[in-house]
Amino acid sequence: MSDRVLGAISALLAIFYIWQATLVEESFMSDPVGPKTFPIIIGTVLAIASVVIFLMPDAEPEWPRFGRLLEVIVTIAVLVAYTYLLPSAGFVISTMLASAFIAWRLGATLVQSGFAGISISVGIYAVFHLALGLTLAKGPLGF
């Protein structure tokens, strides 16, 4: 039963996400694909996965212990905080903190997670901003 509830909630989320993607304003200088395409693709994949979960539920779902569930909730809170921190701290700092936390929760030591956070944020910045020329949130350090 819980899989069907998850599938239904996820399907509603997918519908809402696709609807919000259709409301994105397009610039008169937009490329042929436009800014709506990628979010609509993500919403469609979520909708398909939701229908599969709804139609083929697990007979005996195994729920995580409370400690694991709490970890998931804290990780979601970190990702929400990431979105609020992004405009003021900038892409590099925000991404470094969020990815270091996630790496730590996935089992890395503090040193390894710090290195992962720095590597991930600088790597993504180099690819998207320096190589592709996309604009990312600037922080107090100017990048």
PDB file of C-alpha atoms in Angstrom:
ATOM      1  CA  MET A   1       0.000   0.000   0.000  1.00  0.00           C
ATOM      2  CA  SER A   2       2.822   2.421   0.842  1.00  0.00           C
ATOM      3  CA  ASP A   3       4.286   2.048  -2.671  1.00  0.00           C
ATOM      4  CA  ARG A   4       0.966   3.045  -4.183  1.00  0.00           C
ATOM      5  CA  VAL A   5       0.821   6.114  -1.935  1.00  0.00           C
ATOM      6  CA  LEU A   6       4.390   7.032  -2.920  1.00  0.00           C
ATOM      7  CA  GLY A   7       3.559   6.507  -6.600  1.00  0.00           C
ATOM      8  CA  ALA A   8       0.461   8.690  -6.379  1.00  0.00           C
ATOM      9  CA  ILE A   9       2.253  11.484  -4.505  1.00  0.00           C
ATOM     10  CA  SER A  10       5.172  11.331  -6.943  1.00  0.00           C
ATOM     11  CA  ALA A  11       2.792  11.487  -9.913  1.00  0.00           C
ATOM     12  CA  LEU A  12       1.144  14.581  -8.452  1.00  0.00           C
ATOM     13  CA  LEU A  13       4.576  16.100  -7.901  1.00  0.00           C
ATOM     14  CA  ALA A  14       5.520  15.319 -11.524  1.00  0.00           C
ATOM     15  CA  ILE A  15       2.349  16.962 -12.819  1.00  0.00           C
ATOM     16  CA  PHE A  16       3.002  20.046 -10.680  1.00  0.00           C
ATOM     17  CA  TYR A  17       6.652  20.156 -11.808  1.00  0.00           C
ATOM     18  CA  ILE A  18       5.746  19.932 -15.500  1.00  0.00           C
ATOM     19  CA  TRP A  19       3.074  22.598 -15.062  1.00  0.00           C
ATOM     20  CA  GLN A  20       5.597  24.916 -13.374  1.00  0.00           C
ATOM     21  CA  ALA A  21       8.096  24.250 -16.176  1.00  0.00           C
ATOM     22  CA  THR A  22       5.558  25.389 -18.751  1.00  0.00           C
ATOM     23  CA  LEU A  23       5.297  28.730 -16.921  1.00  0.00           C
ATOM     24  CA  VAL A  24       8.983  29.571 -17.457  1.00  0.00           C
ATOM     25  CA  GLU A  25       9.254  32.757 -19.512  1.00  0.00           C
ATOM     26  CA  GLU A  26      11.255  32.476 -22.699  1.00  0.00           C
ATOM     27  CA  SER A  27      13.536  35.231 -23.913  1.00  0.00           C
ATOM     28  CA  PHE A  28      13.175  36.555 -27.420  1.00  0.00           C
ATOM     29  CA  MET A  29      16.798  35.440 -27.945  1.00  0.00           C
ATOM     30  CA  SER A  30      16.171  31.895 -26.712  1.00  0.00           C
ATOM     31  CA  ASP A  31      17.703  28.881 -28.404  1.00  0.00           C
ATOM     32  CA  PRO A  32      15.443  26.430 -30.294  1.00  0.00           C
ATOM     33  CA  VAL A  33      15.245  24.020 -27.364  1.00  0.00           C
ATOM     34  CA  GLY A  34      14.398  26.716 -24.813  1.00  0.00           C
ATOM     35  CA  PRO A  35      14.528  26.720 -21.027  1.00  0.00           C
ATOM     36  CA  LYS A  36      11.393  24.597 -20.610  1.00  0.00           C
ATOM     37  CA  THR A  37      12.615  21.425 -22.294  1.00  0.00           C
ATOM     38  CA  PHE A  38      14.966  20.015 -19.661  1.00  0.00           C
ATOM     39  CA  PRO A  39      12.546  20.485 -16.715  1.00  0.00           C
ATOM     40  CA  ILE A  40       9.742  18.924 -18.755  1.00  0.00           C
ATOM     41  CA  ILE A  41      11.972  15.912 -19.527  1.00  0.00           C
ATOM     42  CA  ILE A  42      12.753  15.512 -15.807  1.00  0.00           C
ATOM     43  CA  GLY A  43       9.055  15.772 -14.943  1.00  0.00           C
ATOM     44  CA  THR A  44       8.172  13.197 -17.585  1.00  0.00           C
ATOM     45  CA  VAL A  45      10.756  10.727 -16.260  1.00  0.00           C
ATOM     46  CA  LEU A  46       9.377  11.275 -12.734  1.00  0.00           C
ATOM     47  CA  ALA A  47       5.832  10.700 -14.000  1.00  0.00           C
ATOM     48  CA  ILE A  48       6.796   7.444 -15.746  1.00  0.00           C
ATOM     49  CA  ALA A  49       8.649   6.193 -12.654  1.00  0.00           C
ATOM     50  CA  SER A  50       5.651   7.126 -10.486  1.00  0.00           C
ATOM     51  CA  VAL A  51       3.249   5.162 -12.650  1.00  0.00           C
ATOM     52  CA  VAL A  52       5.572   2.124 -12.583  1.00  0.00           C
ATOM     53  CA  ILE A  53       5.800   2.296  -8.775  1.00  0.00           C
ATOM     54  CA  PHE A  54       2.030   2.695  -8.521  1.00  0.00           C
ATOM     55  CA  LEU A  55       1.213  -0.207 -10.868  1.00  0.00           C
ATOM     56  CA  MET A  56       3.900  -2.627  -9.608  1.00  0.00           C
ATOM     57  CA  PRO A  57       4.147  -2.145  -5.845  1.00  0.00           C
ATOM     58  CA  ASP A  58       6.474  -4.196  -3.675  1.00  0.00           C
ATOM     59  CA  ALA A  59       4.513  -6.838  -1.775  1.00  0.00           C
ATOM     60  CA  GLU A  60       6.644  -6.483   1.357  1.00  0.00           C
ATOM     61  CA  PRO A  61       8.287  -3.051   1.388  1.00  0.00           C
ATOM     62  CA  GLU A  62      11.139  -2.707   3.854  1.00  0.00           C
ATOM     63  CA  TRP A  63      11.055   0.652   5.603  1.00  0.00           C
ATOM     64  CA  PRO A  64      14.288   2.109   6.961  1.00  0.00           C
ATOM     65  CA  ARG A  65      14.888   2.410  10.682  1.00  0.00           C
ATOM     66  CA  PHE A  66      14.156   5.755  12.307  1.00  0.00           C
ATOM     67  CA  GLY A  67      17.857   6.714  12.321  1.00  0.00           C
ATOM     68  CA  ARG A  68      18.143   6.226   8.559  1.00  0.00           C
ATOM     69  CA  LEU A  69      14.890   8.081   7.988  1.00  0.00           C
ATOM     70  CA  LEU A  70      16.220  10.954  10.089  1.00  0.00           C
ATOM     71  CA  GLU A  71      19.383  11.025   7.931  1.00  0.00           C
ATOM     72  CA  VAL A  72      17.255  11.360   4.820  1.00  0.00           C
ATOM     73  CA  ILE A  73      15.281  14.214   6.392  1.00  0.00           C
ATOM     74  CA  VAL A  74      18.478  16.028   7.436  1.00  0.00           C
ATOM     75  CA  THR A  75      19.923  15.591   3.928  1.00  0.00           C
ATOM     76  CA  ILE A  76      16.755  17.069   2.421  1.00  0.00           C
ATOM     77  CA  ALA A  77      17.070  19.982   4.870  1.00  0.00           C
ATOM     78  CA  VAL A  78      20.697  20.520   3.759  1.00  0.00           C
ATOM     79  CA  LEU A  79      19.612  20.596   0.107  1.00  0.00           C
ATOM     80  CA  VAL A  80      16.842  23.097   0.899  1.00  0.00           C
ATOM     81  CA  ALA A  81      19.375  25.224   2.807  1.00  0.00           C
ATOM     82  CA  TYR A  82      21.644  24.963  -0.256  1.00  0.00           C
ATOM     83  CA  THR A  83      19.007  26.617  -2.423  1.00  0.00           C
ATOM     84  CA  TYR A  84      18.624  29.473   0.066  1.00  0.00           C
ATOM     85  CA  LEU A  85      22.399  29.880   0.526  1.00  0.00           C
ATOM     86  CA  LEU A  86      23.139  29.878  -3.210  1.00  0.00           C
ATOM     87  CA  PRO A  87      22.292  33.539  -3.988  1.00  0.00           C
ATOM     88  CA  SER A  88      24.244  34.977  -1.047  1.00  0.00           C
ATOM     89  CA  ALA A  89      27.227  32.611  -0.753  1.00  0.00           C
ATOM     90  CA  GLY A  90      27.538  31.830  -4.454  1.00  0.00           C
ATOM     91  CA  PHE A  91      27.711  28.610  -6.395  1.00  0.00           C
ATOM     92  CA  VAL A  92      31.189  27.444  -5.444  1.00  0.00           C
ATOM     93  CA  ILE A  93      30.851  27.879  -1.667  1.00  0.00           C
ATOM     94  CA  SER A  94      27.274  26.569  -1.473  1.00  0.00           C
ATOM     95  CA  THR A  95      28.016  23.536  -3.638  1.00  0.00           C
ATOM     96  CA  MET A  96      31.202  22.818  -1.714  1.00  0.00           C
ATOM     97  CA  LEU A  97      29.338  22.728   1.618  1.00  0.00           C
ATOM     98  CA  ALA A  98      26.394  20.674   0.352  1.00  0.00           C
ATOM     99  CA  SER A  99      28.471  18.120  -1.535  1.00  0.00           C
ATOM    100  CA  ALA A 100      30.930  17.772   1.364  1.00  0.00           C
ATOM    101  CA  PHE A 101      28.029  17.024   3.708  1.00  0.00           C
ATOM    102  CA  ILE A 102      26.548  14.469   1.320  1.00  0.00           C
ATOM    103  CA  ALA A 103      29.935  12.811   0.796  1.00  0.00           C
ATOM    104  CA  TRP A 104      30.365  12.620   4.581  1.00  0.00           C
ATOM    105  CA  ARG A 105      26.932  11.008   5.002  1.00  0.00           C
ATOM    106  CA  LEU A 106      27.793   8.511   2.260  1.00  0.00           C
ATOM    107  CA  GLY A 107      30.722   7.271   4.329  1.00  0.00           C
ATOM    108  CA  ALA A 108      33.711   9.469   3.532  1.00  0.00           C
ATOM    109  CA  THR A 109      35.955  10.731   6.317  1.00  0.00           C
ATOM    110  CA  LEU A 110      35.906  14.442   7.107  1.00  0.00           C
ATOM    111  CA  VAL A 111      39.097  15.024   5.111  1.00  0.00           C
ATOM    112  CA  GLN A 112      37.799  12.997   2.160  1.00  0.00           C
ATOM    113  CA  SER A 113      34.439  14.755   2.223  1.00  0.00           C
ATOM    114  CA  GLY A 114      36.145  18.157   2.337  1.00  0.00           C
ATOM    115  CA  PHE A 115      38.269  17.198  -0.652  1.00  0.00           C
ATOM    116  CA  ALA A 116      35.171  15.876  -2.450  1.00  0.00           C
ATOM    117  CA  GLY A 117      33.269  19.103  -1.750  1.00  0.00           C
ATOM    118  CA  ILE A 118      36.062  21.253  -3.125  1.00  0.00           C
ATOM    119  CA  SER A 119      36.632  19.003  -6.148  1.00  0.00           C
ATOM    120  CA  ILE A 120      32.942  18.775  -7.040  1.00  0.00           C
ATOM    121  CA  SER A 121      32.223  22.500  -6.716  1.00  0.00           C
ATOM    122  CA  VAL A 122      35.342  23.632  -8.578  1.00  0.00           C
ATOM    123  CA  GLY A 123      34.875  20.931 -11.228  1.00  0.00           C
ATOM    124  CA  ILE A 124      31.261  21.844 -11.923  1.00  0.00           C
ATOM    125  CA  TYR A 125      32.175  25.553 -11.914  1.00  0.00           C
ATOM    126  CA  ALA A 126      34.958  24.917 -14.435  1.00  0.00           C
ATOM    127  CA  VAL A 127      32.719  22.939 -16.769  1.00  0.00           C
ATOM    128  CA  PHE A 128      29.580  25.070 -16.647  1.00  0.00           C
ATOM    129  CA  HIS A 129      31.013  28.563 -16.177  1.00  0.00           C
ATOM    130  CA  LEU A 130      34.471  28.499 -17.705  1.00  0.00           C
ATOM    131  CA  ALA A 131      34.004  25.927 -20.480  1.00  0.00           C
ATOM    132  CA  LEU A 132      30.336  26.399 -21.400  1.00  0.00           C
ATOM    133  CA  GLY A 133      30.037  30.068 -20.444  1.00  0.00           C
ATOM    134  CA  LEU A 134      26.925  29.670 -18.332  1.00  0.00           C
ATOM    135  CA  THR A 135      26.196  32.143 -15.546  1.00  0.00           C
ATOM    136  CA  LEU A 136      26.318  30.733 -12.023  1.00  0.00           C
ATOM    137  CA  ALA A 137      25.538  32.509  -8.750  1.00  0.00           C
ATOM    138  CA  LYS A 138      28.426  34.751  -7.699  1.00  0.00           C
ATOM    139  CA  GLY A 139      29.419  34.751  -4.075  1.00  0.00           C
ATOM    140  CA  PRO A 140      31.297  37.217  -1.902  1.00  0.00           C
ATOM    141  CA  LEU A 141      34.590  36.127  -3.499  1.00  0.00           C
ATOM    142  CA  GLY A 142      33.334  37.056  -6.992  1.00  0.00           C
ATOM    143  CA  PHE A 143      32.945  33.526  -8.384  1.00  0.00           C
TER     144      PHE A 143
END
